[in-house]
Amino acid sequence: MALSDPPLRLIIFDVDGTLIDSQDFILGAMGRAFATAGLPAPAREATLGIVGLSLPEAMEALIPGMGAPDRDRLVQHYKDSFRALREESGGEARAPFYPGARDALDRLDRAGYLLSIATGKARRGLNHMLDSHGLRRLFTGTQTADDAPSKPHPGMVLNCLAATGVEARHAVVVGDTEFDMAMARSAGARAVGVSWGYHPADRLRRGGAELLVDDFAALDAALARIWQAA
């Protein structure tokens, strides 16, 4: 890279609640998992509030003080339930993209940005989503719950930075939860929250969101403001 070349820019996207709206599958799988365990299903807001966490951390947030054996059984019930729903209804292949998401990914790719993913999904679920929608070619790297500690630990972002050689100050995490925002800030990256996902604006700001966007059309301008401040 010549001295005059601009620095590499990396955009790290969350998936559930940011790119695709998978809440029906998440809520359905959680309801089945709790029913299998003989427990009342958590409220919709509680379930969507833990989206982004890895499953063990999510279950502990839903039932504080639960012992590890019960937690692990509930995690397995959820995995089994989600797999069953995927076979019954198509899972991530049927989850709708938020308006403008696909166009934004293609637009940012054409503009020369490096794109990565950091998601609380398991590797199998992410692969299913990427392959079903033909998105694998767009991403230089993907981080899942199988590759690093749960959000808001910075591990996923740090792994993305190491894989691309991008400096943290030239990387932006785009996500819909306070866990995404806190993960970004812990890694030294920038943080842009989206308003259409599963956490409200106050939680995003509490997590460290520098900017909030209301649609994908506004993302380009938000990124330009972030880069100017980098």
C-alpha positions as a printed NumPy array, in Angstrom:
array([[  0.   ,   0.   ,   0.   ],
       [  1.398,   3.387,  -0.991],
       [  1.696,   6.096,   1.605],
       [ -1.028,   8.076,  -0.159],
       [ -3.498,   5.183,  -0.262],
       [ -6.506,   5.526,   2.048],
       [ -6.606,   3.155,   5.026],
       [ -8.599,  -0.044,   4.788],
       [-12.11 ,   0.385,   6.172],
       [-13.927,  -2.513,   7.783],
       [-17.655,  -2.729,   8.504],
       [-18.683,  -5.533,  10.864],
       [-22.375,  -6.407,  10.76 ],
       [-24.512,  -8.168,  13.288],
       [-27.104, -10.482,  11.691],
       [-30.304, -11.099,  13.682],
       [-32.144,  -7.815,  14.129],
       [-29.701,  -5.951,  11.895],
       [-29.667,  -7.645,   8.488],
       [-32.521, -10.151,   8.842],
       [-35.649, -10.203,  10.979],
       [-35.535, -13.68 ,  12.504],
       [-37.612, -12.899,  15.587],
       [-40.399, -15.346,  14.683],
       [-37.927, -18.235,  14.672],
       [-36.16 , -17.057,  17.823],
       [-39.426, -16.627,  19.724],
       [-40.762, -19.94 ,  18.449],
       [-37.633, -21.861,  19.373],
       [-37.471, -20.25 ,  22.813],
       [-41.111, -21.109,  23.496],
       [-40.559, -24.73 ,  22.502],
       [-37.358, -24.978,  24.54 ],
       [-38.997, -23.711,  27.714],
       [-42.036, -25.937,  27.155],
       [-39.773, -28.969,  26.791],
       [-38.127, -28.012,  30.084],
       [-41.53 , -27.628,  31.745],
       [-41.086, -23.885,  32.218],
       [-43.295, -20.945,  31.243],
       [-41.996, -19.166,  28.18 ],
       [-40.314, -15.811,  28.821],
       [-42.062, -12.669,  27.639],
       [-41.456, -11.573,  24.069],
       [-39.537,  -8.49 ,  25.213],
       [-37.306, -10.584,  27.46 ],
       [-36.451, -13.011,  24.657],
       [-35.694, -10.293,  22.128],
       [-33.689,  -8.482,  24.793],
       [-31.095, -11.273,  24.907],
       [-30.676, -11.626,  21.12 ],
       [-26.987, -11.279,  20.316],
       [-25.74 , -13.121,  23.362],
       [-24.413, -16.641,  23.058],
       [-26.935, -19.195,  24.281],
       [-25.461, -19.953,  27.738],
       [-25.316, -16.246,  28.564],
       [-28.797, -15.729,  27.106],
       [-30.332, -18.439,  29.282],
       [-28.609, -17.11 ,  32.387],
       [-30.024, -13.66 ,  31.622],
       [-33.523, -15.103,  31.237],
       [-33.307, -17.194,  34.432],
       [-30.776, -15.595,  36.799],
       [-29.2  , -17.996,  39.243],
       [-30.   , -21.092,  37.214],
       [-27.489, -23.886,  37.781],
       [-25.134, -24.925,  35.002],
       [-26.768, -28.355,  34.383],
       [-30.237, -26.795,  33.966],
       [-28.779, -24.038,  31.799],
       [-27.024, -26.506,  29.537],
       [-30.197, -28.584,  29.144],
       [-32.164, -25.478,  28.215],
       [-29.488, -24.498,  25.697],
       [-29.747, -27.939,  24.093],
       [-33.547, -27.716,  24.037],
       [-33.26 , -24.395,  22.21 ],
       [-30.8  , -25.791,  19.66 ],
       [-33.043, -28.793,  19.037],
       [-36.104, -26.559,  18.717],
       [-34.413, -24.166,  16.307],
       [-33.199, -27.035,  14.131],
       [-36.726, -28.457,  14.056],
       [-38.171, -25.08 ,  13.059],
       [-35.522, -24.704,  10.357],
       [-36.533, -28.067,   8.875],
       [-40.24 , -27.245,   9.14 ],
       [-40.216, -23.731,   7.755],
       [-36.827, -22.962,   6.218],
       [-35.377, -20.99 ,   9.119],
       [-32.976, -18.253,   8.094],
       [-33.729, -18.897,   4.419],
       [-37.247, -17.586,   5.053],
       [-36.347, -14.779,   7.433],
       [-36.918, -11.467,   5.648],
       [-34.165,  -8.943,   5.113],
       [-34.824,  -5.519,   6.498],
       [-35.647,  -2.995,   3.742],
       [-32.527,  -1.918,   1.922],
       [-30.203,  -4.438,   3.601],
       [-29.247,  -6.405,   0.494],
       [-28.734,  -3.284,  -1.586],
       [-26.622,  -1.727,   1.162],
       [-24.324,  -4.747,   1.351],
       [-23.779,  -4.724,  -2.416],
       [-23.276,  -0.958,  -2.426],
       [-20.701,  -1.021,   0.359],
       [-18.874,  -3.92 ,  -1.29 ],
       [-18.679,  -2.033,  -4.583],
       [-17.397,   1.034,  -2.721],
       [-14.376,  -0.99 ,  -1.588],
       [-15.216,  -1.552,   2.064],
       [-14.242,  -4.811,   3.704],
       [-17.303,  -6.494,   5.195],
       [-17.375,  -8.956,   8.082],
       [-19.94 , -10.495,  10.406],
       [-20.005, -10.832,  14.198],
       [-23.055, -12.752,  15.372],
       [-24.297, -14.672,  18.38 ],
       [-25.601, -17.31 ,  15.978],
       [-23.931, -20.685,  15.814],
       [-21.694, -21.412,  12.836],
       [-24.238, -23.816,  11.361],
       [-27.001, -21.22 ,  11.469],
       [-24.846, -18.499,   9.937],
       [-23.68 , -20.783,   7.139],
       [-27.3  , -21.674,   6.401],
       [-28.208, -17.998,   6.207],
       [-25.255, -17.012,   3.999],
       [-25.673, -19.9  ,   1.584],
       [-29.452, -19.578,   1.384],
       [-29.187, -15.936,   0.345],
       [-25.966, -16.157,  -1.694],
       [-24.106, -13.731,   0.562],
       [-20.904, -15.598,   1.338],
       [-18.938, -13.803,  -1.394],
       [-19.492, -10.42 ,   0.252],
       [-17.774, -11.11 ,   3.559],
       [-14.046, -11.324,   4.193],
       [-14.646, -13.071,   7.5  ],
       [-17.351, -14.223,   9.853],
       [-17.344, -14.63 ,  13.616],
       [-19.955, -16.669,  15.472],
       [-20.729, -17.912,  18.96 ],
       [-18.514, -20.899,  18.114],
       [-15.447, -18.743,  17.449],
       [-15.178, -16.293,  20.355],
       [-16.662, -15.417,  23.747],
       [-20.176, -14.031,  23.828],
       [-20.858, -10.395,  23.122],
       [-20.157,  -7.885,  24.624],
       [-16.677,  -9.431,  24.939],
       [-14.513,  -7.836,  22.195],
       [-13.185, -11.155,  20.878],
       [-15.264, -11.289,  17.696],
       [-14.222,  -7.797,  16.651],
       [-10.587,  -8.409,  17.54 ],
       [-10.622, -11.566,  15.421],
       [-12.073,  -9.605,  12.477],
       [ -9.388,  -6.957,  12.85 ],
       [ -6.616,  -9.548,  13.017],
       [ -7.934, -11.341,   9.926],
       [ -8.035,  -8.175,   7.813],
       [ -5.188,  -6.122,   9.229],
       [ -7.505,  -3.164,   9.737],
       [ -6.854,  -0.818,  12.664],
       [ -9.641,  -0.659,  15.239],
       [-10.211,   3.059,  14.61 ],
       [-10.957,   2.256,  10.971],
       [-13.563,  -0.392,  11.818],
       [-17.261,   0.123,  12.524],
       [-19.686,  -2.331,  14.101],
       [-23.273,  -1.993,  12.86 ],
       [-25.796,  -3.673,  15.131],
       [-29.164,  -3.506,  16.828],
       [-28.276,  -4.339,  20.44 ],
       [-26.358,  -2.773,  23.28 ],
       [-24.188,  -5.91 ,  23.236],
       [-23.006,  -5.02 ,  19.718],
       [-22.243,  -1.462,  20.744],
       [-20.361,  -2.469,  23.904],
       [-18.414,  -5.121,  21.975],
       [-17.291,  -2.503,  19.458],
       [-16.214,   0.02 ,  22.061],
       [-14.36 ,  -2.619,  24.093],
       [-12.345,  -3.489,  20.989],
       [-11.575,   0.146,  20.183],
       [-13.837,   0.129,  17.122],
       [-16.619,   2.575,  16.263],
       [-20.29 ,   1.771,  16.867],
       [-23.404,   2.541,  14.8  ],
       [-26.778,   1.385,  16.104],
       [-29.84 ,   0.613,  13.983],
       [-33.322,   1.528,  15.19 ],
       [-35.26 ,  -1.268,  13.497],
       [-33.909,  -4.173,  15.558],
       [-34.516,  -5.669,  18.979],
       [-33.12 ,  -3.083,  21.416],
       [-34.536,   0.438,  21.81 ],
       [-32.474,   3.556,  21.262],
       [-31.753,   4.132,  24.95 ],
       [-30.154,   0.697,  25.283],
       [-28.068,   1.279,  22.155],
       [-26.805,   4.579,  23.508],
       [-26.114,   2.997,  26.886],
       [-24.019,   0.354,  25.134],
       [-21.924,   3.024,  23.428],
       [-23.583,   3.801,  20.078],
       [-22.014,   6.9  ,  18.568],
       [-24.71 ,   7.285,  15.925],
       [-28.151,   5.796,  15.317],
       [-29.67 ,   5.235,  11.878],
       [-33.332,   4.68 ,  11.026],
       [-32.832,   2.945,   7.672],
       [-30.078,   1.557,   5.472],
       [-30.245,   4.6  ,   3.203],
       [-28.857,   6.643,   6.106],
       [-25.957,   4.278,   6.76 ],
       [-23.621,   5.788,   4.144],
       [-23.855,   9.245,   5.674],
       [-23.358,   7.822,   9.161],
       [-20.228,   5.998,   8.031],
       [-18.885,   9.168,   6.423],
       [-19.3  ,  11.004,   9.745],
       [-17.559,   8.177,  11.575],
       [-14.601,   8.166,   9.176],
       [-14.22 ,  11.938,   9.473],
       [-13.892,  11.568,  13.22 ],
       [-11.483,   8.617,  13.013]])
